[in-house]
Amino acid sequence: MERLKQAIVERGIVLSEHVLKVDTFLNHQIDTGLMAAVGEEFARIFQQDGITKVLTIESSGIAPSFMAASKLEVPLVFARKRKSLTMDEHVYASRVYSFTKRTESEIAVSKDFLASGDRVLILDDFLANGQAAKGLIEIVEKAEAVVAGVGIVIEKSFQPGREQLINSGYRVESLARVASLENGRVTFVESE
Amino acid sequence: MERLKQAIVERGIVLSEHVLKVDTFLNHQIDTGLMAAVGEEFARIFQQDGITKVLTIESSGIAPSFMAASKLEVPLVFARKRKSLTMDEHVYASRVYSFTKRTESEIAVSKDFLASGDRVLILDDFLANGQAAKGLIEIVEKAEAVVAGVGIVIEKSFQPGREQLINSGYRVESLARVASLENGRVTFVESE
Ligand SMILES: Nc1nc2c(ncn2[C@@H]2O[C@H](COP(=O)(O)OP(=O)(O)O)[C@@H](OP(=O)(O)OP(=O)(O)O)[C@H]2O)c(=O)[nH]1
Ligand SMILES: Nc1nc2c(ncn2[C@@H]2O[C@H](COP(=O)(O)OP(=O)(O)O)[C@@H](OP(=O)(O)OP(=O)(O)O)[C@H]2O)c(=O)[nH]1
């Protein structure tokens, strides 16, 4: 997605060979015009897939998913990383490992919001090692729902997440695919 | 806002005299159509106020704030409750007390995203004791920016938050004002 790649180049900061900072428009400040375009693009890509629900994870997944769910005319559900005031025990949960923190944590979705037979579009802001995506997939499958696909705003293609998801048979659609963050610059995967 | 009050009555669950559960459309599953209408209403209320930025707090504040910021054509910033991967020390922070947990925690916004002179619309999903709202106000004022107003989706009018904010001189606009949750039912404040 050209407009997104342009934002990454002009407004992103390469913090290291492994980390791209996009707090200016995605992870802390949100450019709602850009996120609306991102959401519309996801909806366009998946419009023929009979999506019944969009599933993401708090917090950075919410804004990019909002317009996607809106355009697909389905509810948006966000997995919780921590128990909220009104969440009960009636949940589907999965364990997610953090390579950075080297700890495991639990994410959960209330059983009320995933029905067997739902066709779920999983969306998230970043795809790196894929742990969050795999955790969401596990939750969808515990609910006996179908993962229609995984949509990602920014994929770090030099990390194993995408390949592992593809090898497990899932459809992955990333709006920007970063091949490298070396030498302080963003290089995108060549589009075919 | 009639459509919101109707959703609260039809889809909300009164968990106790003090807690209203609206996970079905606001706090876990998000009804994007309803949240878009909520955001448009905030934008309509504050359209003459020279708003330069919308400030909310992760996670439930993001969806109701998205369309408000979009219609006002300003960026949306969400305060963090925990340090993110790309957040540095260059932040405005404030302490927020939780009556339920009886603990204090810190919320923060990067200094990059609040400029002195910004006219900030603070938005959040619930107003109860007002601790989160006060924490956001403190952050705006540390940045030497102006709090143009506080917009709330659901106010629990039987709790002291609103009155304390009004007494401190802030403008509070709540789209639904809950007078009582007694006897398992929602009663709204009488509109004048
Ligand atoms: N900006 C940025 N973020 C990255 C990058 N790579 C991974 N992340 C994000 O870092 C966060 C922490 O990941 P960890 O669970 O510690 O995962 P990891 O060490 O196994 O990669 C996740 O944020 P999250 O769950 O989305 O958190 P939140 O923003 O929703 O709070 C993930 O999306 C990157 O290059 N740039
Ligand atoms: N559903 C619901 N929530 C209520 C109600 N009253 C307060 N809350 C929410 O409860 C959460 C916890 O509040 P605490 O910080 O423990 O505050 P308190 O005990 O002083 O009220 C806050 O969620 P938050 O910060 O918005 O969390 P998140 O949803 O963004 O994760 C607040 O908005 C209510 O009647 N119903």
PDB file of C-alpha atoms in Angstrom, chain A residues 58 80 82-86, chain B residues 19 57-59 81-82 96-107 129 131-132 159:
ATOM      1  CA  GLU A  58      -5.374  -4.425  22.421  1.00  0.00           C
ATOM      2  CA  ARG A  80      -7.501  -8.725  26.238  1.00  0.00           C
ATOM      3  CA  ARG A  82      -5.217  -8.495  31.155  1.00  0.00           C
ATOM      4  CA  LYS A  83      -8.542  -9.218  32.829  1.00  0.00           C
ATOM      5  CA  SER A  84     -10.828  -6.194  32.595  1.00  0.00           C
ATOM      6  CA  LEU A  85     -13.350  -5.034  35.216  1.00  0.00           C
ATOM      7  CA  THR A  86     -16.293  -6.713  33.495  1.00  0.00           C
TER       8      THR A  86
ATOM      9  CA  VAL B  19     -21.019  -1.541  37.565  1.00  0.00           C
ATOM     10  CA  ILE B  57      -6.297   6.333  27.144  1.00  0.00           C
ATOM     11  CA  GLU B  58      -5.791   2.716  26.052  1.00  0.00           C
ATOM     12  CA  SER B  59      -7.715   0.487  25.386  1.00  0.00           C
ATOM     13  CA  LYS B  81      -0.680   2.578  31.011  1.00  0.00           C
ATOM     14  CA  ARG B  82       2.514   0.587  30.486  1.00  0.00           C
ATOM     15  CA  VAL B  96      -3.814   7.498  38.603  1.00  0.00           C
ATOM     16  CA  TYR B  97      -5.435   5.935  41.670  1.00  0.00           C
ATOM     17  CA  SER B  98      -7.743   2.924  41.362  1.00  0.00           C
ATOM     18  CA  PHE B  99     -10.404   2.744  44.070  1.00  0.00           C
ATOM     19  CA  THR B 100     -11.143  -0.862  43.114  1.00  0.00           C
ATOM     20  CA  LYS B 101      -7.567  -2.109  43.196  1.00  0.00           C
ATOM     21  CA  ARG B 102      -6.485   0.431  45.839  1.00  0.00           C
ATOM     22  CA  THR B 103      -3.263   0.991  43.991  1.00  0.00           C
ATOM     23  CA  GLU B 104      -1.719   3.836  42.082  1.00  0.00           C
ATOM     24  CA  SER B 105      -0.313   3.477  38.590  1.00  0.00           C
ATOM     25  CA  GLU B 106       1.362   5.739  36.079  1.00  0.00           C
ATOM     26  CA  ILE B 107       0.023   6.815  32.704  1.00  0.00           C
ATOM     27  CA  ASN B 129     -14.466   8.497  40.069  1.00  0.00           C
ATOM     28  CA  GLN B 131      -9.170   9.406  38.196  1.00  0.00           C
ATOM     29  CA  ALA B 132      -8.309   8.616  34.581  1.00  0.00           C
ATOM     30  CA  GLN B 159     -20.220   8.698  41.372  1.00  0.00           C
TER      31      GLN B 159
END
